[in-house]
């Protein structure tokens, strides 16, 4: 009772306090760098981390090699920085020259830190956002990072406003409102700057928001093109004749034909993940999320183009090819995970590949120029909803997953509890990016080894209210652990080595020319691992659980490794409660220790380096 | 107007009229005395649970579990235990009676200040919540007294006649 009263009292105080903090705040001191480089120049230097995924290919592979497999065990904490925010910290900082830029979860404060001067705060910017946006953000108020270009820092705020800040002063250059949070459309992803454009998407799959990707002008923020995931061809920017899917033109109304009536209008397919770009092909790559609702019976059809890999012409936005991985999603396996562009040698031939570790537990290898399917393998052996993808080009089901009805919610109607499905809705891997090391030719993937029961039922749609329609209960996968960090070959499907963790591995990976791979764990460990053997070289417990992505940079001749701590996000939902196994029988319930026994909330950046100057 | 849609109107009226005046009060003795349409009520007429010795739960508790997990879980965590960004309802419900519960759910709660930014939206117009507000309360009440453990209640009484039809009607959907 006391607790309840306190909360209500705080609410009243909060309303008053809100009146005094209104107005965006930018506090700037003199920057030390006099001129700012272009993005292409900044990204060309391995000392910088100028693009959220380090490079357009999203490999998160750094050519820096000062820290290597022989000396990584000597790593020490060089400096730390508290973000002042307690919510889940996904994403990664940027480093351009002598300045580091980072953004916090809501209220989305952006900091510029002077690496030349004891990380003094050069400027900080906190936007004014209506707190009503907080509850329409599914799964915590995360932000996956800012982008850089043309001397500007680009922020996609929670309330779906995109802001360009002067990278020297933090002053607002332009703002563009994309969609209203009042219908549940929010901003969480890291934008991608390419030349004179900035690419942004939208979150809101659990609110029925029709997803889109937009290209904004870097000069003034106006919308150059906007391409939806679902609807008529002119909204999706599909050309019925030239947009290909598995080698065939998509034809007219390829999305509309796969929805009942106008359900596509509230059909999800949001675009809150990562974007990649191939400068040679001038193609932009990303995936769309789950169709809304989570009750599949309520939305018959393939629900195109949710759960789809898109390859779009950067100049026009028109799709060159599309591939739907999970038609008629029955599990919430959003297709938004990163698209890693890697040139792989397959059967003795060099292939311009796109590699994607999907939430559905399958690792896809496609030809990124044509969208042709090359290989699909499970990257967690527990995946049971499918026996694999039909790889026979002459089959009517070519490219579709063979679905196991027993593990397909809705196959026996609503109000049925479908048990023991692997992976769980949060996917065999969620947004936490994998990394590709061209030296070993392997992909390093942080994964969730979690299964679920899924019980769908009818729901009503109300704008701005959750539109879900299923009860899920999640539990650790076979073996009783929830985290698997794997070194994986997506062409052969072979797992070269793996490290198990009690909780999901929800931090993004970094590979380096030093032969060391880095990632963070939910208990808060920053880990350095030998890329070849999987041997743990260094294991340091940061103040809070890690759901951020490890990055590296070089400053004054010294290599640094940095990661944001701050437990939360989807993983934070189970933080307090822990997960139970509904099938373990009475007495075993609660047997899995809760994450809260290991870590607590707190946003902090921890930066590591080798000892000595 | 069926019973469920009338309930939404009552809930909204309560939230508007009673939201400020209502003081948090303990919900009192949960003993079920009367049943109608699958929902048991206590001596005060507030919805309550009825769980037999072998763990079989009443229909309200079961549906409450499902609908809690639909809308409330994303913030308040599995089994009402809270998350990194919303309070533990198993604890909170010990001090909230039915009218306060409806006022909070329908009207929303805000706690935004320098130390935290917690916002519970208003669910007054969300049929997925308001059509099942009695059931969600019953479920959380059972969790808060310790009568119901974690996870999906595996044993339950049969669905009352016409439940699905009246639910769908309230939700405004045809199945």
Coordinates of N, CA and C in Angstrom, one line a residue, chain A residues 1 3-5 7-8 10-15 17-18 86-87 106-107 130-132 134-135 138-140 206-207 294-295 297-298 414-415 417 419 455 457-462 465-473 567-570 572-580 589-590 601, chain B residues 23-26 62 65-71 73-79 81-88 91-96 100 104 109-128 132 150-152 154 156 164 168 171-175:
Chain A
X1 N 0.8 -1.2 0.0 CA 0.0 0.0 0.0 C 0.9 1.3 0.0
X3 N 3.8 1.6 -1.1 CA 4.5 1.7 -2.4 C 3.6 2.3 -3.4
X4 N 2.3 1.9 -3.4 CA 1.4 2.5 -4.3 C 1.2 4.0 -4.1
X5 N 1.0 4.3 -2.9 CA 0.8 5.8 -2.6 C 2.0 6.6 -3.0
X7 N 4.0 6.0 -5.4 CA 4.1 6.1 -6.8 C 3.1 7.2 -7.3
X8 N 1.9 7.2 -6.7 CA 0.9 8.2 -7.1 C 1.4 9.6 -6.8
X10 N 4.5 10.6 -6.6 CA 5.5 10.9 -7.5 C 5.0 11.4 -8.8
X11 N 3.8 10.8 -9.2 CA 3.2 11.1 -10.5 C 2.8 12.6 -10.5
X12 N 2.3 13.0 -9.4 CA 1.9 14.4 -9.3 C 3.1 15.3 -9.3
X13 N 4.1 15.0 -8.6 CA 5.3 15.8 -8.6 C 5.9 15.9 -10.0
X14 N 5.9 14.7 -10.6 CA 6.5 14.6 -11.9 C 5.8 15.5 -12.9
X15 N 4.5 15.7 -12.8 CA 3.8 16.6 -13.7 C 4.2 18.0 -13.5
X17 N 7.2 18.9 -12.2 CA 8.6 19.0 -12.6 C 8.7 19.2 -14.1
X18 N 7.8 18.5 -14.8 CA 7.8 18.5 -16.3 C 7.7 19.9 -16.8
X86 N 18.9 5.4 -16.8 CA 18.8 4.0 -16.3 C 18.2 3.0 -17.2
X87 N 17.6 3.4 -18.3 CA 16.9 2.4 -19.2 C 17.9 1.6 -20.0
X106 N 15.6 7.1 -24.0 CA 14.8 8.2 -23.6 C 15.3 8.8 -22.3
X107 N 15.6 10.1 -22.2 CA 15.2 11.2 -23.1 C 16.1 11.5 -24.3
X130 N 7.4 14.6 -25.5 CA 6.3 14.3 -24.6 C 6.5 12.9 -24.0
X131 N 6.5 12.8 -22.6 CA 6.7 11.5 -22.0 C 5.6 10.4 -22.4
X132 N 4.5 10.9 -23.0 CA 3.5 9.9 -23.5 C 4.1 8.9 -24.5
X134 N 6.8 7.3 -24.0 CA 7.4 6.2 -23.3 C 6.6 4.9 -23.4
X135 N 5.3 4.9 -23.0 CA 4.6 3.6 -23.0 C 4.3 3.0 -24.4
X138 N 7.6 -0.3 -27.5 CA 7.7 -1.7 -27.1 C 9.0 -2.0 -26.5
X139 N 9.0 -2.7 -25.3 CA 10.3 -3.3 -24.9 C 11.3 -2.2 -24.5
X140 N 11.0 -1.3 -23.7 CA 11.9 -0.3 -23.2 C 12.2 0.8 -24.2
X206 N 4.1 -3.7 -32.6 CA 3.1 -4.2 -31.6 C 2.0 -3.2 -31.5
X207 N 2.0 -2.1 -32.4 CA 0.9 -1.1 -32.4 C 0.2 -1.1 -33.8
X294 N -0.1 -10.4 -33.4 CA 0.5 -11.6 -33.1 C -0.4 -12.8 -33.2
X295 N -1.7 -12.5 -33.4 CA -2.7 -13.6 -33.7 C -2.8 -13.9 -35.2
X297 N -4.3 -16.0 -37.0 CA -5.6 -16.4 -37.5 C -6.4 -15.2 -38.0
X298 N -6.1 -14.1 -37.3 CA -6.8 -12.9 -37.6 C -6.4 -12.2 -38.9
X414 N -7.4 -20.5 -32.8 CA -7.1 -19.6 -31.7 C -7.4 -20.3 -30.3
X415 N -7.0 -19.7 -29.2 CA -7.3 -20.2 -27.9 C -6.7 -21.6 -27.7
X417 N -2.9 -23.5 -26.8 CA -1.6 -23.2 -26.3 C -0.6 -24.1 -27.1
X419 N 2.9 -25.5 -27.7 CA 3.9 -25.6 -26.7 C 5.3 -26.0 -27.3
X455 N 0.1 -18.8 -27.3 CA -1.3 -19.0 -27.3 C -2.0 -17.8 -27.9
X457 N -5.1 -15.4 -29.6 CA -6.5 -15.2 -29.4 C -6.9 -13.8 -30.1
X458 N -8.2 -13.6 -30.4 CA -8.6 -12.4 -31.1 C -8.3 -11.1 -30.3
X459 N -7.9 -10.1 -31.0 CA -7.8 -8.8 -30.3 C -8.4 -7.7 -31.2
X460 N -8.7 -6.6 -30.6 CA -9.2 -5.4 -31.3 C -8.1 -4.4 -31.5
X461 N -8.2 -3.6 -32.6 CA -7.3 -2.6 -32.9 C -7.8 -1.2 -32.4
X462 N -7.0 -0.5 -31.6 CA -7.3 0.9 -31.2 C -6.0 1.6 -31.5
X465 N -2.8 2.0 -29.1 CA -2.8 1.0 -28.1 C -2.2 -0.3 -28.6
X466 N -1.6 -1.1 -27.6 CA -1.0 -2.3 -28.1 C -2.0 -3.2 -28.9
X467 N -1.4 -3.8 -29.9 CA -2.2 -4.7 -30.8 C -1.5 -6.0 -30.9
X468 N -1.7 -6.9 -29.9 CA -0.8 -8.0 -29.8 C -1.6 -9.3 -30.0
X469 N -2.4 -9.8 -29.1 CA -3.3 -11.0 -29.4 C -2.6 -12.3 -29.2
X470 N -1.7 -12.4 -28.2 CA -1.1 -13.7 -27.9 C -0.5 -13.7 -26.5
X471 N -0.5 -14.8 -25.8 CA 0.2 -14.9 -24.6 C 1.4 -15.8 -24.8
X472 N 2.5 -15.3 -24.4 CA 3.7 -16.1 -24.6 C 4.4 -16.4 -23.3
X473 N 4.9 -17.6 -23.2 CA 5.7 -17.9 -22.0 C 7.0 -18.5 -22.5
X567 N 21.4 -2.5 -18.5 CA 20.5 -3.6 -18.8 C 19.1 -3.1 -19.0
X568 N 18.3 -3.8 -19.9 CA 17.0 -3.3 -20.2 C 16.6 -3.9 -21.5
X569 N 15.8 -3.2 -22.3 CA 15.3 -3.7 -23.6 C 14.4 -4.9 -23.3
X570 N 14.2 -5.7 -24.4 CA 13.4 -6.9 -24.2 C 13.9 -7.7 -23.1
X572 N 15.2 -6.8 -20.4 CA 14.8 -6.3 -19.1 C 13.5 -6.7 -18.6
X573 N 12.6 -7.2 -19.6 CA 11.3 -7.7 -19.2 C 11.4 -8.9 -18.2
X574 N 12.4 -9.7 -18.5 CA 12.6 -10.8 -17.6 C 13.5 -10.6 -16.5
X575 N 14.0 -9.3 -16.4 CA 15.1 -9.0 -15.4 C 14.6 -9.3 -14.0
X576 N 13.4 -8.8 -13.7 CA 12.9 -8.9 -12.3 C 12.5 -10.3 -12.0
X577 N 11.8 -10.9 -13.0 CA 11.1 -12.1 -12.8 C 12.0 -13.4 -13.0
X578 N 12.9 -13.3 -14.0 CA 13.5 -14.5 -14.4 C 12.6 -15.3 -15.2
X579 N 13.1 -16.3 -15.9 CA 12.2 -17.2 -16.7 C 12.0 -18.5 -16.0
X580 N 10.8 -19.1 -16.1 CA 10.6 -20.4 -15.5 C 10.3 -21.4 -16.6
X589 N 9.5 -24.6 -10.8 CA 9.2 -23.2 -11.1 C 10.0 -22.3 -10.3
X590 N 10.6 -21.3 -10.9 CA 11.4 -20.4 -10.2 C 12.8 -20.9 -10.0
X601 N 20.1 -1.8 -12.8 CA 20.0 -0.8 -13.8 C 21.2 0.2 -13.7
Chain B
X23 N -8.8 7.0 -2.9 CA -7.6 6.7 -2.1 C -7.3 5.2 -2.2
X24 N -6.1 4.9 -2.3 CA -5.7 3.5 -2.4 C -6.1 2.8 -1.1
X25 N -6.8 1.7 -1.3 CA -7.2 0.9 -0.1 C -7.0 -0.6 -0.4
X26 N -6.7 -1.3 0.7 CA -6.5 -2.7 0.6 C -7.8 -3.4 0.1
X62 N -8.2 -17.5 -15.2 CA -7.6 -18.0 -16.4 C -7.5 -16.9 -17.6
X65 N -5.2 -14.2 -16.8 CA -3.8 -14.5 -17.1 C -3.5 -14.2 -18.6
X66 N -4.4 -14.7 -19.5 CA -4.1 -14.5 -20.9 C -4.1 -13.1 -21.3
X67 N -5.1 -12.3 -20.8 CA -5.2 -10.9 -21.3 C -4.2 -10.0 -20.6
X68 N -3.8 -10.4 -19.4 CA -2.6 -9.7 -18.7 C -1.4 -9.8 -19.6
X69 N -1.2 -11.0 -20.1 CA 0.0 -11.3 -20.8 C 0.0 -10.6 -22.2
X70 N -1.2 -10.3 -22.7 CA -1.4 -9.7 -24.0 C -0.9 -8.2 -23.9
X71 N -1.4 -7.5 -23.0 CA -1.2 -6.0 -23.0 C -0.2 -5.6 -21.8
X73 N 2.0 -7.4 -19.8 CA 3.3 -8.1 -19.6 C 4.5 -7.3 -20.2
X74 N 4.3 -6.6 -21.3 CA 5.4 -6.0 -22.0 C 6.1 -4.9 -21.0
X75 N 5.3 -4.4 -20.1 CA 5.9 -3.5 -19.1 C 6.1 -4.2 -17.7
X76 N 5.0 -4.8 -17.3 CA 5.0 -5.3 -15.9 C 5.5 -6.7 -15.7
X77 N 6.1 -7.3 -16.8 CA 6.8 -8.5 -16.7 C 6.0 -9.8 -16.6
X78 N 6.6 -10.9 -16.8 CA 5.9 -12.2 -16.7 C 5.3 -12.3 -15.3
X79 N 4.1 -12.8 -15.2 CA 3.4 -13.2 -14.0 C 3.3 -12.0 -13.0
X81 N 5.4 -9.7 -12.2 CA 6.5 -9.5 -11.3 C 7.3 -8.2 -11.5
X82 N 6.9 -7.4 -12.5 CA 7.6 -6.2 -12.8 C 8.8 -6.4 -13.8
X83 N 9.3 -5.3 -14.2 CA 10.5 -5.3 -15.2 C 11.4 -4.3 -14.8
X84 N 12.4 -4.0 -15.7 CA 13.4 -3.0 -15.4 C 12.7 -1.6 -15.6
X85 N 11.5 -1.5 -16.1 CA 10.9 -0.2 -16.2 C 9.4 -0.1 -15.8
X86 N 8.9 -1.0 -15.0 CA 7.6 -0.9 -14.5 C 7.5 -1.7 -13.2
X87 N 6.6 -1.3 -12.3 CA 6.6 -1.9 -11.0 C 6.0 -3.3 -11.0
X88 N 6.3 -4.0 -9.9 CA 5.9 -5.3 -9.6 C 4.4 -5.2 -9.1
X91 N 3.1 -7.2 -5.8 CA 3.2 -6.4 -4.6 C 2.2 -5.2 -4.6
X92 N 2.1 -4.5 -5.7 CA 1.3 -3.3 -5.7 C -0.2 -3.6 -5.5
X93 N -0.7 -4.7 -6.0 CA -2.1 -5.0 -5.9 C -2.5 -5.3 -4.5
X94 N -1.6 -5.5 -3.6 CA -1.9 -5.8 -2.2 C -2.6 -4.5 -1.6
X95 N -2.2 -3.4 -2.2 CA -2.8 -2.1 -1.6 C -3.7 -1.4 -2.5
X96 N -4.3 -2.0 -3.6 CA -5.2 -1.4 -4.5 C -6.5 -2.1 -4.6
X100 N -9.9 1.6 -7.4 CA -8.6 2.2 -7.7 C -7.9 1.6 -8.9
X104 N -6.7 3.5 -12.2 CA -5.3 3.6 -12.7 C -5.2 3.0 -14.1
X109 N -1.1 6.4 -15.3 CA -0.3 7.0 -14.2 C 1.0 7.6 -14.8
X110 N 1.4 8.7 -14.3 CA 2.6 9.3 -14.7 C 3.6 9.6 -13.6
X111 N 4.8 9.2 -13.7 CA 5.9 9.5 -12.8 C 7.1 9.9 -13.5
X112 N 7.1 11.2 -14.0 CA 8.2 11.7 -14.8 C 8.9 12.8 -14.0
X113 N 10.1 12.6 -13.6 CA 10.9 13.6 -12.9 C 12.3 13.4 -13.2
X114 N 13.2 14.1 -12.4 CA 14.6 13.9 -12.7 C 15.1 12.5 -12.4
X115 N 14.4 11.8 -11.5 CA 14.9 10.5 -11.1 C 14.4 9.4 -12.0
X116 N 13.3 9.5 -12.6 CA 12.7 8.4 -13.4 C 11.7 9.0 -14.4
X117 N 11.4 8.2 -15.4 CA 10.4 8.5 -16.3 C 9.5 7.3 -16.6
X118 N 8.6 7.2 -15.7 CA 7.6 6.1 -15.8 C 6.3 6.6 -16.2
X119 N 5.8 6.0 -17.3 CA 4.5 6.5 -17.7 C 3.6 5.2 -18.0
X120 N 2.5 5.1 -17.4 CA 1.5 4.1 -17.8 C 0.4 4.8 -18.5
X121 N 0.2 4.4 -19.8 CA -0.8 5.1 -20.6 C -2.2 4.8 -20.1
X122 N -3.2 5.6 -20.6 CA -4.6 5.3 -20.3 C -5.0 4.2 -21.2
X123 N -5.7 3.2 -20.6 CA -6.2 2.1 -21.4 C -7.7 2.2 -21.5
X124 N -8.3 3.3 -21.2 CA -9.7 3.5 -21.1 C -10.4 3.2 -22.4
X125 N -9.7 3.4 -23.5 CA -10.4 3.1 -24.8 C -9.9 1.8 -25.5
X126 N -9.0 1.1 -24.7 CA -8.4 -0.1 -25.3 C -9.3 -1.3 -24.9
X127 N -10.0 -1.8 -25.9 CA -11.0 -2.9 -25.7 C -10.3 -4.2 -25.2
X128 N -9.1 -4.4 -25.7 CA -8.4 -5.6 -25.3 C -8.2 -5.6 -23.7
X132 N -11.8 -6.9 -20.5 CA -11.4 -8.0 -19.6 C -10.9 -7.5 -18.3
X150 N 3.3 -18.7 -10.3 CA 3.8 -18.2 -11.6 C 3.3 -19.1 -12.7
X151 N 3.3 -18.6 -13.9 CA 3.1 -19.4 -15.1 C 1.6 -19.5 -15.4
X152 N 1.3 -20.3 -16.5 CA 0.0 -20.4 -17.0 C -0.8 -21.4 -16.1
X154 N -2.7 -24.3 -15.3 CA -2.9 -25.4 -16.2 C -4.3 -26.1 -16.0
X156 N -8.3 -25.5 -15.2 CA -9.3 -24.4 -15.0 C -10.7 -25.0 -15.2
X164 N -17.1 -16.8 -25.4 CA -16.4 -16.3 -26.6 C -17.2 -15.3 -27.4
X168 N -16.0 -11.5 -28.2 CA -15.8 -11.0 -29.5 C -16.7 -9.8 -29.8
X171 N -15.1 -6.9 -28.2 CA -13.9 -6.5 -28.9 C -14.3 -5.9 -30.3
X172 N -15.5 -6.2 -30.8 CA -15.9 -5.6 -32.0 C -15.3 -6.3 -33.2
X173 N -15.1 -7.6 -33.0 CA -14.5 -8.4 -34.2 C -15.4 -9.7 -34.4
X174 N -15.4 -10.1 -35.6 CA -16.1 -11.4 -36.0 C -15.0 -12.4 -36.3
X175 N -15.2 -13.6 -35.7 CA -14.3 -14.7 -35.9 C -15.0 -15.9 -36.5

